[in-house]
Short mmCIF file of C-alpha atoms in Angstrom, two decimals:
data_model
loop_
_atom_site.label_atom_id
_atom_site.label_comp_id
_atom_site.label_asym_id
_atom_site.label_seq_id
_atom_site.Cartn_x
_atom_site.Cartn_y
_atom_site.Cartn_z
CA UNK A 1 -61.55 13.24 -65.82
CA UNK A 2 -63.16 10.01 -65.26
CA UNK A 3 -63.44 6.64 -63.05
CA UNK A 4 -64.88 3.69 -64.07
CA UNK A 5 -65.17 0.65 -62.11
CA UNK A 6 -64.80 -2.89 -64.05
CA UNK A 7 -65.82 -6.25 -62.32
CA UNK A 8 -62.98 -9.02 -64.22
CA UNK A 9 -65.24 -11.78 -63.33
CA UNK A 10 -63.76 -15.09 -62.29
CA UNK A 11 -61.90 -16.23 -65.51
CA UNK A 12 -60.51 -14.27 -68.91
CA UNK A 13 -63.34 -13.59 -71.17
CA UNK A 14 -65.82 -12.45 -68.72
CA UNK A 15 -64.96 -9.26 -69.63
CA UNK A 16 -68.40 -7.21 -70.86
CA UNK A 17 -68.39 -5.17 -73.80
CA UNK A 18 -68.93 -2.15 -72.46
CA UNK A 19 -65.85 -2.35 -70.00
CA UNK A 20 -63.68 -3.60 -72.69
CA UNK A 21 -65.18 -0.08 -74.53
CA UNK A 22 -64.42 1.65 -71.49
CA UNK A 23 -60.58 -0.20 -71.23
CA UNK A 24 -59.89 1.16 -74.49
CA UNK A 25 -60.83 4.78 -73.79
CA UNK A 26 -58.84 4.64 -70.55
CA UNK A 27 -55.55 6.80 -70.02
CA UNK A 28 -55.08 4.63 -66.79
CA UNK A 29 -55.81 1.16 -65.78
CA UNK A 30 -55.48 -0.27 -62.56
CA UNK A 31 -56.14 -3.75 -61.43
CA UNK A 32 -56.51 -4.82 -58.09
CA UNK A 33 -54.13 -7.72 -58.15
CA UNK A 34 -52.49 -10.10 -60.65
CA UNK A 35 -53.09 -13.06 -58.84
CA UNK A 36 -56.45 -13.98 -60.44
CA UNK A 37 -57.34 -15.68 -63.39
CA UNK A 38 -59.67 -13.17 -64.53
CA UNK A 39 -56.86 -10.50 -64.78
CA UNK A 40 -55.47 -12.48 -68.14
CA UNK A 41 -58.63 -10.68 -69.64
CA UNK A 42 -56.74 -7.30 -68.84
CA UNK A 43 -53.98 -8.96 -71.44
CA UNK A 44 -52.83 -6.16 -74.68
CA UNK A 45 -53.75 -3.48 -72.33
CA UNK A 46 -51.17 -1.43 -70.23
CA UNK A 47 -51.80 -2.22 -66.82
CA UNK A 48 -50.58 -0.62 -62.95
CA UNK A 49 -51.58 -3.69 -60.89
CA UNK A 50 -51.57 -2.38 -57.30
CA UNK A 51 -50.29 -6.12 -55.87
CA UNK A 52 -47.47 -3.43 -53.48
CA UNK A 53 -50.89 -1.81 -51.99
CA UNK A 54 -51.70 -5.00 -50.10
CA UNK A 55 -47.85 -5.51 -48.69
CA UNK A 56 -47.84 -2.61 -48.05
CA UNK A 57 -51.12 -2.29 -45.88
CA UNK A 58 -51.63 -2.93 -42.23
CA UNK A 59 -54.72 -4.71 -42.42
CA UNK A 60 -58.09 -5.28 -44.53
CA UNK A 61 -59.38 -1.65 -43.95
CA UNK A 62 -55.98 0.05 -44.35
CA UNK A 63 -56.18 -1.75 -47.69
CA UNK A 64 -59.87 -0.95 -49.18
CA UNK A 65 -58.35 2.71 -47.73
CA UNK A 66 -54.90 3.04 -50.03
CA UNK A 67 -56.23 0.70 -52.82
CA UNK A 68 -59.59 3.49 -52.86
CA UNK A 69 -57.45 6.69 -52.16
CA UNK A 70 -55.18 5.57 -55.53
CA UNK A 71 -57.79 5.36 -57.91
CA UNK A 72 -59.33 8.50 -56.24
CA UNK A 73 -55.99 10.76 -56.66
CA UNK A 74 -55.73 9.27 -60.17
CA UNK A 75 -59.08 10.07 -61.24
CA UNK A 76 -58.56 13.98 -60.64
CA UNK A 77 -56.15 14.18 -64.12
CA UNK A 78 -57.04 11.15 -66.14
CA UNK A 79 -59.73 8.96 -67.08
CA UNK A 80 -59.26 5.55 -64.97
CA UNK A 81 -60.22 1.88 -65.10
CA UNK A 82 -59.98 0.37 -61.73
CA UNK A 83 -60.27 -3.40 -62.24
CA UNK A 84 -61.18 -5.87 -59.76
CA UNK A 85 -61.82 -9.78 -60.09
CA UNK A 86 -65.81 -10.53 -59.62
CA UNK A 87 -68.00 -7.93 -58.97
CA UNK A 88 -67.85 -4.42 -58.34
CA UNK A 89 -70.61 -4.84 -56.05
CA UNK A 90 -68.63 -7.56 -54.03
CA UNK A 91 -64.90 -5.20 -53.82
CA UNK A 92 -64.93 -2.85 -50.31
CA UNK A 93 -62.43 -0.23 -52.37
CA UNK A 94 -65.05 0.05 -55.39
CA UNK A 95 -67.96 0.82 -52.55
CA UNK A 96 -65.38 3.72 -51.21
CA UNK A 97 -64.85 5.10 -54.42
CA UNK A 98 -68.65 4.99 -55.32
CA UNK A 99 -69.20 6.89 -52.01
CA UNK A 100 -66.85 9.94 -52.32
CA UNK A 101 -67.21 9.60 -56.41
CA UNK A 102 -70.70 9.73 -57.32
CA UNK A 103 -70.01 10.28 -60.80
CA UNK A 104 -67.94 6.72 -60.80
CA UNK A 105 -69.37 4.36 -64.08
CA UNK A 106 -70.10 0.67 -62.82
CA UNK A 107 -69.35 -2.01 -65.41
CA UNK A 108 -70.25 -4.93 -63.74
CA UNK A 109 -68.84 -8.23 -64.14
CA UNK A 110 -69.28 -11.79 -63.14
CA UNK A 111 -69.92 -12.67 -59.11
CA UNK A 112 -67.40 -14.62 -57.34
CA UNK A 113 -69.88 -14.98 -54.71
CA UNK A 114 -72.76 -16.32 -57.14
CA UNK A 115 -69.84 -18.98 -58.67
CA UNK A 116 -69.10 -20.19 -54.98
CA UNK A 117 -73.05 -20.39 -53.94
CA UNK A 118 -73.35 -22.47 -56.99
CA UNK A 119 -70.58 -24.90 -57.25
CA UNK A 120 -71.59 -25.55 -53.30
CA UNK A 121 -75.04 -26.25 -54.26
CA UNK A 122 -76.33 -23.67 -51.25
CA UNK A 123 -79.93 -24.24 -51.22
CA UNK A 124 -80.23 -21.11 -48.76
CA UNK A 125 -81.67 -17.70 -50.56
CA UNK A 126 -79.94 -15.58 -47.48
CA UNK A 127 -76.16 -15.75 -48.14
CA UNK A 128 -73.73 -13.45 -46.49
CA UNK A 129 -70.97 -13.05 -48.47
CA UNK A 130 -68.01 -10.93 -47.09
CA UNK A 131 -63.45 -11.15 -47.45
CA UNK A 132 -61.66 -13.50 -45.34
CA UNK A 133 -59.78 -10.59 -44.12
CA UNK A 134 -63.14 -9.16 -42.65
CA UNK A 135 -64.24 -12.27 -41.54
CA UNK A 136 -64.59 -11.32 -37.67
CA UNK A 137 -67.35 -8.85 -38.66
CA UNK A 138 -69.80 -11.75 -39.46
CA UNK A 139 -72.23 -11.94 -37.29
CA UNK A 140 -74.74 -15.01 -37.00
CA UNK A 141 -76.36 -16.01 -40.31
CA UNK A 142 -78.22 -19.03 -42.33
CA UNK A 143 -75.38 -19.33 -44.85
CA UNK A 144 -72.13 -17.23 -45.73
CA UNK A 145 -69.54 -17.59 -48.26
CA UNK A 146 -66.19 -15.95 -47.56
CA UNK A 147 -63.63 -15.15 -50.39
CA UNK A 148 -59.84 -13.95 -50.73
CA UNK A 149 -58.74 -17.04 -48.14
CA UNK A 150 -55.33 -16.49 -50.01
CA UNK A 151 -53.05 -17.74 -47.18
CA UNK A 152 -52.98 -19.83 -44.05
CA UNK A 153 -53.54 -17.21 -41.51
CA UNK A 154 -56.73 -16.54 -42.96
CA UNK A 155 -57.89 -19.62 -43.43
CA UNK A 156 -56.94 -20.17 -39.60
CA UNK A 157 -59.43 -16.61 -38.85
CA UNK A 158 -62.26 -17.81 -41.21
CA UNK A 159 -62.08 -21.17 -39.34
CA UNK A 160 -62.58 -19.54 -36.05
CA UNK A 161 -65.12 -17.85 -36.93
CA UNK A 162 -67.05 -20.35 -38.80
CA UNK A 163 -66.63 -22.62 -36.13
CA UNK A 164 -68.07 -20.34 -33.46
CA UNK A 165 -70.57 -19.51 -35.55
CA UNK A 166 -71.40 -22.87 -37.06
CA UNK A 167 -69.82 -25.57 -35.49
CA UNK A 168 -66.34 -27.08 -36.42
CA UNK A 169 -67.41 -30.09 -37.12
CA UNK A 170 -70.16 -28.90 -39.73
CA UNK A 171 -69.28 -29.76 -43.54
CA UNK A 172 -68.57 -26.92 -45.61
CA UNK A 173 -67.54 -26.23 -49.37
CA UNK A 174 -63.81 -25.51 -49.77
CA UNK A 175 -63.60 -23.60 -53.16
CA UNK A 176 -60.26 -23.09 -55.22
CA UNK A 177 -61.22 -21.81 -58.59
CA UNK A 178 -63.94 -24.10 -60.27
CA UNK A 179 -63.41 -27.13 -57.92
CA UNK A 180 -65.16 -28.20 -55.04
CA UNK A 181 -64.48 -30.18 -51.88
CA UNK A 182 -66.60 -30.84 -49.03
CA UNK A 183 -64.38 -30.75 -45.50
CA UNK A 184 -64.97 -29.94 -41.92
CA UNK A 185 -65.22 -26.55 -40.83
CA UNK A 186 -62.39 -27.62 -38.50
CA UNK A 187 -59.86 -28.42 -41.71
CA UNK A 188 -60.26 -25.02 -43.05
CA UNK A 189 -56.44 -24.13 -42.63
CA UNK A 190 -55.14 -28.07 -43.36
CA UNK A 191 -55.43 -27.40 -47.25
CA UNK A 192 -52.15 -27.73 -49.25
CA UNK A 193 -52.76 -24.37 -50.96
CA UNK A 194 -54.33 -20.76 -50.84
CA UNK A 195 -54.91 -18.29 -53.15
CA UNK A 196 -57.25 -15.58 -54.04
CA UNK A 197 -59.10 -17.64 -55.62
CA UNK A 198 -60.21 -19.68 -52.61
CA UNK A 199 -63.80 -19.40 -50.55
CA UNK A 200 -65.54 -21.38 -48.22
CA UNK A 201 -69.52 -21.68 -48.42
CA UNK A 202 -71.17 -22.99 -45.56
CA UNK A 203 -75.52 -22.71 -44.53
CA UNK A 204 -77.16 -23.86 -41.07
CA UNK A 205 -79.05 -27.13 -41.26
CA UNK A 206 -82.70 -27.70 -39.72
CA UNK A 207 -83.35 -25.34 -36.98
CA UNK A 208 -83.38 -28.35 -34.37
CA UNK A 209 -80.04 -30.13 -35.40
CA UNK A 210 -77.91 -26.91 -35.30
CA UNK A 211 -74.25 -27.95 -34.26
CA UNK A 212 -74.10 -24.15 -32.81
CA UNK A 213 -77.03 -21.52 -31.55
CA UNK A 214 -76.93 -17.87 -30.42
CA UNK A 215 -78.92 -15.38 -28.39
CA UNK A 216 -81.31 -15.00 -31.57
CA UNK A 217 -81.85 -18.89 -31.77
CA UNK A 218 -82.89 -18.64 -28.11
CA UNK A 219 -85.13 -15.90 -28.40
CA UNK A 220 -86.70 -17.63 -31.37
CA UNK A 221 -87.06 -21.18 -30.07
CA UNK A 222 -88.43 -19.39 -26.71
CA UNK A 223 -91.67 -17.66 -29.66
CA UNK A 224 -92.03 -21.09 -30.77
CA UNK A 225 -92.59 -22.43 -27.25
CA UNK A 226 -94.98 -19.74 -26.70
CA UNK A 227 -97.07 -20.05 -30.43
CA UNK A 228 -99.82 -21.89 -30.73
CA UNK A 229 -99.42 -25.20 -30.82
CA UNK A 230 -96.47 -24.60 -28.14
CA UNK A 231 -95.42 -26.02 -24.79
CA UNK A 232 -98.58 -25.09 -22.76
CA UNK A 233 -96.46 -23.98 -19.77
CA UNK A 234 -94.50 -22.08 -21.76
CA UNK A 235 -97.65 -20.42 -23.39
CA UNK A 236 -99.18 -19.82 -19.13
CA UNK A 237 -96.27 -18.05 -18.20
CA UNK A 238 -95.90 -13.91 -17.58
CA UNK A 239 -93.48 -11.77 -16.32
CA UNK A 240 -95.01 -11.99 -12.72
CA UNK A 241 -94.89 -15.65 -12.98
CA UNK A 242 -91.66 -16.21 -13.80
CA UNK A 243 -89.84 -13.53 -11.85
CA UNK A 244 -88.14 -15.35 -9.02
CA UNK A 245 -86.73 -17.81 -11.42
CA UNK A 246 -84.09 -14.60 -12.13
CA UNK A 247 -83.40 -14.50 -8.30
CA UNK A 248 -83.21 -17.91 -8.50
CA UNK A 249 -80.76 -18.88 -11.21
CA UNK A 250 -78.95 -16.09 -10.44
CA UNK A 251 -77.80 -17.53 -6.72
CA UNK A 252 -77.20 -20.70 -8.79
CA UNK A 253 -74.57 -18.82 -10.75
CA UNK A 254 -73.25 -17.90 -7.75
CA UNK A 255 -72.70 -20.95 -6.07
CA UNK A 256 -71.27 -22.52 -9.32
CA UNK A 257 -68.86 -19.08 -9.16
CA UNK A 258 -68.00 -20.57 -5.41
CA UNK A 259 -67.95 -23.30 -6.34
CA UNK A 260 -65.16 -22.64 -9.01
CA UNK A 261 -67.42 -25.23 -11.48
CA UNK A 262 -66.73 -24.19 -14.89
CA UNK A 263 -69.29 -26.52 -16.14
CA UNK A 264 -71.87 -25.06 -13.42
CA UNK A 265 -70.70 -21.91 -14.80
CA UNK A 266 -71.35 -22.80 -18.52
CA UNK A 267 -75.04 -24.17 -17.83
CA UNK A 268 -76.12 -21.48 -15.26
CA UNK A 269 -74.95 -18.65 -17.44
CA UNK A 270 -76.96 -20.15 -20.08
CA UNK A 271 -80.00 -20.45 -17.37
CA UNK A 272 -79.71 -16.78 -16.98
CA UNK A 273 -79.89 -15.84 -20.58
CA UNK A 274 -83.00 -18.10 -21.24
CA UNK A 275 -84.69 -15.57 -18.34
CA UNK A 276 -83.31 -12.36 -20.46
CA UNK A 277 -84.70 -13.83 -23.61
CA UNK A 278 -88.30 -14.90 -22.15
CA UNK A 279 -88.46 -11.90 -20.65
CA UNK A 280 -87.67 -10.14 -23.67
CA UNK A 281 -90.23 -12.25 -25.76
CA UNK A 282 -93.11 -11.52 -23.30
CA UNK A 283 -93.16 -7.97 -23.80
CA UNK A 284 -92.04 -8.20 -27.12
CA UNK A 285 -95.77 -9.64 -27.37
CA UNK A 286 -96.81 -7.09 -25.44
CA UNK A 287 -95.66 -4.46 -28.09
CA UNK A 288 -93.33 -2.52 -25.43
CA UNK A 289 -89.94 -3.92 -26.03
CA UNK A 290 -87.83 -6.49 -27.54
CA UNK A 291 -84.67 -8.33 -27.12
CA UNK A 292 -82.47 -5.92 -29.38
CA UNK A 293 -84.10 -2.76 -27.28
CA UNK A 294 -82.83 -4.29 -24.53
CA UNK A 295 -79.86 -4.91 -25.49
CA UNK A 296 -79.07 -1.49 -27.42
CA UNK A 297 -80.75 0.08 -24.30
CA UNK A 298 -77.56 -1.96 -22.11
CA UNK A 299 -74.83 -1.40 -24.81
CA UNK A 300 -75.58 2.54 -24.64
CA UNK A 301 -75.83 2.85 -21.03
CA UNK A 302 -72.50 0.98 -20.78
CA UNK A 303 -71.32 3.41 -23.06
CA UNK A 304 -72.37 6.52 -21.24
CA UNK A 305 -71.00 5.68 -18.34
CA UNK A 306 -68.39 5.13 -19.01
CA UNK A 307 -67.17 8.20 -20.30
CA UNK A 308 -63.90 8.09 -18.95
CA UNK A 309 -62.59 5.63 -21.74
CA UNK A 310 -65.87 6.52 -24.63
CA UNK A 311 -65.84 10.22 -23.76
CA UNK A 312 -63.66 12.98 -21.91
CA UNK A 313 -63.70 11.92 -18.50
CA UNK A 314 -60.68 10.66 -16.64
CA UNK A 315 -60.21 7.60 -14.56
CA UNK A 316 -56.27 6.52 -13.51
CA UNK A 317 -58.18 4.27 -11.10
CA UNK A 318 -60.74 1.54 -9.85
CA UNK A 319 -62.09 4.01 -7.48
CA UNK A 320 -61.87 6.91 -9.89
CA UNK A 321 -63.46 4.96 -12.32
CA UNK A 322 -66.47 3.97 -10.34
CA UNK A 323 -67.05 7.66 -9.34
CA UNK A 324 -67.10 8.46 -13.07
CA UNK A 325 -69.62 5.48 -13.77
CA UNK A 326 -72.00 6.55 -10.41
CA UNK A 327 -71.41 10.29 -11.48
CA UNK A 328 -72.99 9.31 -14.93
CA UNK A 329 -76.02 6.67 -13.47
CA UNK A 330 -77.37 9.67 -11.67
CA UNK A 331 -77.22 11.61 -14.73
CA UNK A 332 -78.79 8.78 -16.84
CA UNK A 333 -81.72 8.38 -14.12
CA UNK A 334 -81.91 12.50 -13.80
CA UNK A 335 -81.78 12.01 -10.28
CA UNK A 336 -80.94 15.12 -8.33
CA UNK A 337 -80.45 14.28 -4.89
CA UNK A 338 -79.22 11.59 -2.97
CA UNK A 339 -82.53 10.38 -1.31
CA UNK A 340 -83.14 9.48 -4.77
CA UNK A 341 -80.37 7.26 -5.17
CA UNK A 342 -80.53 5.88 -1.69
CA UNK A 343 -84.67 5.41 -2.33
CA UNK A 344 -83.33 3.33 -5.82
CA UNK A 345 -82.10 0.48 -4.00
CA UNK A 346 -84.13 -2.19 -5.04
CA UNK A 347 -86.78 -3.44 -2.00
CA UNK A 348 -86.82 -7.18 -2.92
CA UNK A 349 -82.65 -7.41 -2.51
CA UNK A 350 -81.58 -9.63 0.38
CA UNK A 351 -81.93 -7.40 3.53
CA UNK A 352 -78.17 -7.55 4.71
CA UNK A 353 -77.02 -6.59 0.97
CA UNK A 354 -79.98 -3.53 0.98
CA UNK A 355 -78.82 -2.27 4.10
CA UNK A 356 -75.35 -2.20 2.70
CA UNK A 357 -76.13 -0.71 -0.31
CA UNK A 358 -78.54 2.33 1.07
CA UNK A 359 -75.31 2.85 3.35
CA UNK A 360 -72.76 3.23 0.34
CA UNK A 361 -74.89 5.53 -1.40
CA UNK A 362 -75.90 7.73 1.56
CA UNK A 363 -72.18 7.80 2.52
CA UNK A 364 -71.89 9.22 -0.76
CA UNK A 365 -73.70 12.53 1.04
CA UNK A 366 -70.61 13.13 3.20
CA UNK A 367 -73.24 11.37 5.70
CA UNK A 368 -71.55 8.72 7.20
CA UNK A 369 -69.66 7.42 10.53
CA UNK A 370 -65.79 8.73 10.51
CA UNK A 371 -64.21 5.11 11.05
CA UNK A 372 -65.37 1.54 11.57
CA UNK A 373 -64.01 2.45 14.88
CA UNK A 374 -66.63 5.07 15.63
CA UNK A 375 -69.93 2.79 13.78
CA UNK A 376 -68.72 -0.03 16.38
CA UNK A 377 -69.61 2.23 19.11
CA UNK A 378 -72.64 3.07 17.77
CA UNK A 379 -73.32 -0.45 17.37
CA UNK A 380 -72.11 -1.32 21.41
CA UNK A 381 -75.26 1.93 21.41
CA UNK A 382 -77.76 0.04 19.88
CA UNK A 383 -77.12 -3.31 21.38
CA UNK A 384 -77.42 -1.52 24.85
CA UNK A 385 -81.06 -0.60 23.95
CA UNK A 386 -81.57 -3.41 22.57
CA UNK A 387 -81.13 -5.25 25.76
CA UNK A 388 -83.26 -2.65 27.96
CA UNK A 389 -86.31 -3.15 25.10
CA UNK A 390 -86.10 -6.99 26.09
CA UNK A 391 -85.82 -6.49 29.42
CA UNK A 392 -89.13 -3.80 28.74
CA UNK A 393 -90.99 -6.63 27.21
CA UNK A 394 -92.21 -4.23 24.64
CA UNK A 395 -92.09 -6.97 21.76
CA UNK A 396 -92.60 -3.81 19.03
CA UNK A 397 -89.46 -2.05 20.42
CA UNK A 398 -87.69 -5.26 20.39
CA UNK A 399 -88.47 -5.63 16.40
CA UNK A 400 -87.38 -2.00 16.18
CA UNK A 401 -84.33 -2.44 18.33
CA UNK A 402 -82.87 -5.61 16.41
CA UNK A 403 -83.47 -3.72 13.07
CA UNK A 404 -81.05 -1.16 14.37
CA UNK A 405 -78.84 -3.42 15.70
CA UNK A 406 -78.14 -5.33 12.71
CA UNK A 407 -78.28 -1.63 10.76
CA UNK A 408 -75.46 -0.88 12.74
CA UNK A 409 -73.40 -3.65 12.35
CA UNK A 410 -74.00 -3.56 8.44
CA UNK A 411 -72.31 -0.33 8.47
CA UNK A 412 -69.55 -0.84 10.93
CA UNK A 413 -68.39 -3.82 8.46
CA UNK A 414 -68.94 -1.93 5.15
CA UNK A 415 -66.64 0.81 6.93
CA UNK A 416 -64.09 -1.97 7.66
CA UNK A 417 -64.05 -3.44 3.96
CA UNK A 418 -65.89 -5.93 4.46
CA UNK A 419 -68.65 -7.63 1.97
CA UNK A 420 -71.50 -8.04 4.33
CA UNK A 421 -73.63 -10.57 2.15
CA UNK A 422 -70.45 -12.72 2.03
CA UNK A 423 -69.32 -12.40 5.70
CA UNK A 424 -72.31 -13.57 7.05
CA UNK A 425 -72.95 -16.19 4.42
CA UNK A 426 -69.30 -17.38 5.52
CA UNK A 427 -70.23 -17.19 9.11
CA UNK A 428 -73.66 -19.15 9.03
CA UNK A 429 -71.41 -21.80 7.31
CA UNK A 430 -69.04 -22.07 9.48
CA UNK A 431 -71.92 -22.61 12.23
CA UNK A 432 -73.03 -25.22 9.99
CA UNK A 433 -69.86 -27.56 10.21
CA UNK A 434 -69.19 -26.81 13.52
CA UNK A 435 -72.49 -27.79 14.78
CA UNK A 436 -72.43 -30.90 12.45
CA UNK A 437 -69.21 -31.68 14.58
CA UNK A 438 -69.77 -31.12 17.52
CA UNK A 439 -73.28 -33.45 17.00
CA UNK A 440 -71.21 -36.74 15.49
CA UNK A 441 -68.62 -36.11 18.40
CA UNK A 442 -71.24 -36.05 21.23
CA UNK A 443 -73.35 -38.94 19.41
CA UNK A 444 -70.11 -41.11 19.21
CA UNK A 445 -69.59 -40.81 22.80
CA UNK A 446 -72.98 -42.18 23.46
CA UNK A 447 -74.88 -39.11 23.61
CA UNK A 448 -78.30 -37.28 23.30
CA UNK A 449 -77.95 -33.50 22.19
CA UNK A 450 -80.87 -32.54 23.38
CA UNK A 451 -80.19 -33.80 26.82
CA UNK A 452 -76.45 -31.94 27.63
CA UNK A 453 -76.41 -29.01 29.46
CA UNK A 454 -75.04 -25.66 28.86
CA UNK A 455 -71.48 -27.13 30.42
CA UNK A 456 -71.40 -30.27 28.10
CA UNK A 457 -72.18 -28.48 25.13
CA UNK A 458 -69.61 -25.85 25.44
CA UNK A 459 -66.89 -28.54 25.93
CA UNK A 460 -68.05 -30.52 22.88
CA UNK A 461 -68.39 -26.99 21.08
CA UNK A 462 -65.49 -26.39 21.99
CA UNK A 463 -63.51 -29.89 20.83
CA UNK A 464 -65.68 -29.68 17.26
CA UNK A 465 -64.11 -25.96 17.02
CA UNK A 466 -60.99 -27.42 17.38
CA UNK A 467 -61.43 -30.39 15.15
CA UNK A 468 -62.34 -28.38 12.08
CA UNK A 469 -59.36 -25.52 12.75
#
């Protein structure tokens, strides 16, 4: 018992000799679908077309699956032909059947993909070729054809793609049998009809007049800033040089996240990535990592922890799900106590978010106050000797005072929910306006700030409080 694979081509008479051999020796002959022109080469031979395998098939890999598995069963008590239009080499079921059938004989026929590449007139050697109905698998490329757009929805999914990928207003070849017509990306699903004989062929034009760029395009344009020849700041710059432009852009995220600016959004999260990706290419001259280390290194860590949804962990909520993912950092880090985690905390981090953070994970220890209630009275505590170190004149104690002070309050508001970063960002804000107010009010009544005393500047503290309420 036998299976041999044909390739149709794209119209009758591509059929090789040796598959026509092979058609006539056959007990069984499948073809993949009717709906092709090549299949009128299958004519005067008894043909099962398996055109009920794609109704009745959930989607493109259920398909390959049942279309594969048929030809499979088949081949255990008769020799088979399993026919498809192009190339063997281009059909998903034929590389399923080659895999579990290594006995399988390849008669290969003509390439839809090479007919599409050639009535486009792609000038591009590195085509990726792939089915509409895997089109959301395609990842960034110089040029890709896509085949089988044999309906609307299709060409609607290839157009999404394409345009993410490309640009929708790039001009690509539309391709229905042997004729050609140049459109926009964006009219991929405004044709009049589809078939399986329709593709779309599409390539990148010069690297600088790209309609569309990914994470790769940055990371490349970034080596070309840095070759010879490059932008000589560009070329000065290290990893120690550039560092607080991360800090930087980051807050500037931040405060387009505040500000609700989607545009500030769009250009800062772009900002951001530019820092990953010169990062990236500075060691990657280095020779100790580059961009796709770092970001396999991310995508596994976010997979490790969390094991809750990737592994056998449960997590029915927020918090349960953020003990799983801390449970699993330590873990990852092969840290073994909880000074280590508390001693993690990055140094450089804002002091009021530090102090929050070495809090959190020390609480984690069982090593924390029992309420808000009880840290505020250990804050009243410290702001007592606070007061008798100023009063001491002992500037040292003073410093060392005020650092427990503010310690204390840090923890009293993490115990009472509260986002300390935030709260007293909000705060010193709200100081800001006020005292802007209560300035204009006491300068429009004739005034001099700087000569009021305590009295007058309460009142007009007071009436600015009041104005902005």
């Amino acid at each position: 018992m036998s299976i041999t694979l044909i390739g149709l081509g794209i119209k009758a008479g591509d059929l090789t000799r040796s598959a026509e051999r092979a058609l006539e020796a056959a007990e069984k002959i499948f073809a993949r679908t009717s709906q092709t022109d090549s299949f009128k080469g299958l004519e005067g031979y008894a043909v099962e077309t398996l055109d009920s395998v794609f109704a009745a098939s959930r989607n493109f890999d259920t398909l390959n699956k049942n279309l594969a598995n048929t030809v499979l069963q088949a081949g255990k008590t008769a020799n088979v032909c399993y026919c498809v239009d192009g190339a063997v080499s281009e059909d998903e079921a034929c590389k399923i059947i080659l895999k579990k059938d290594k006995n399988a004989v390849v008669c290969e026929g003509v390439s839809r993909v090479s007919l599409v590449k050639d009535l486009a007139g792609l000038k591009c050697s590195q085509v990726t070729s792939l089915s509409a109905y895997e089109v959301r698998s395609l990842k960034s490329c110089r040029a890709a054809v896509v085949y089988d757009i044999d309906d609307y929805y299709a060409a609607s999914e290839v157009k999404l793609v394409l345009s993410d990928l490309f640009g929708e207003e790039k001009t690509c070849a539309f391709v229905r049998g042997d004729s050609v017509k140049n459109i926009k990306i964006y009219e991929l699903d405004r044709q009049k009809n589809y078939g399986l004989d329709c593709a779309v062929a599409v390539e990148e034009g010069d690297f600088l007049k790209k309609d569309r760029y990914d994470y790769d395009d940055l990371v490349h344009l970034v080596g070309l800033l840095r070759a010879p020849g490059g932008c000589p700041w560009d070329r000065a710059q290290t990893n120690e040089s550039i560092k607080g432009n991360v800090v930087e852009e980051a807050y500037e995220l931040a405060d387009a996240i505040e500000r609700r600016d989607d545009d500030g959004i769009l250009e800062e999260t772009g900002d951001i990535l530019l820092q990953a990706a010169f990062h990236s290419v500075l060691k990657g001259e280095q020779g100790v990592f580059n961009a796709t280390d770092a970001i396999t290194g991310n995508v596994k860590k976010l997979i490790f922890r969390h094991s809750h949804i990737f592994g056998g962990d449960k997590a029915a909520s927020e918090s349960e799900a953020l003990g799983v993912w801390d449970k699993n950092k330590l873990e990852e880090k092969h840290m073994t106590t909880f000074g280590e985690s508390v001693l993690a905390v990055p140094k450089n981090f804002p002091a009021c978010m530090r102090a929050q953070k070495v809090g959190k994970r020390a609480a984690k220890s069982g090593m924390d106050f029992l309420s808000p209630v009880s840290a505020s009275e250990k804050l009243w505590e410290e702001v007592k000797e606070m007061v008798e170190a100023m009063q001491s004149g002992d500037k040292d104690r003073v410093f060392d005072e005020a650092g427990d002070v503010l310690f204390a309050a840090v923890n009293t508001c993490r115990l009472a929910g509260v986002d300390c970063e935030e709260a007293l960002r909000a705060a010193t804000d709200k100081f800001a306006k006020r005292f802007v107010e209560c300035e204009k009010l006491i300068i429009a009544d004739g005034k001099n700030i700087t000569e009021l005393d305590e009295l007058e500047l309460d009142y007009y503290w007071v009436k600015a409080k009041n104005a902005l309420a």
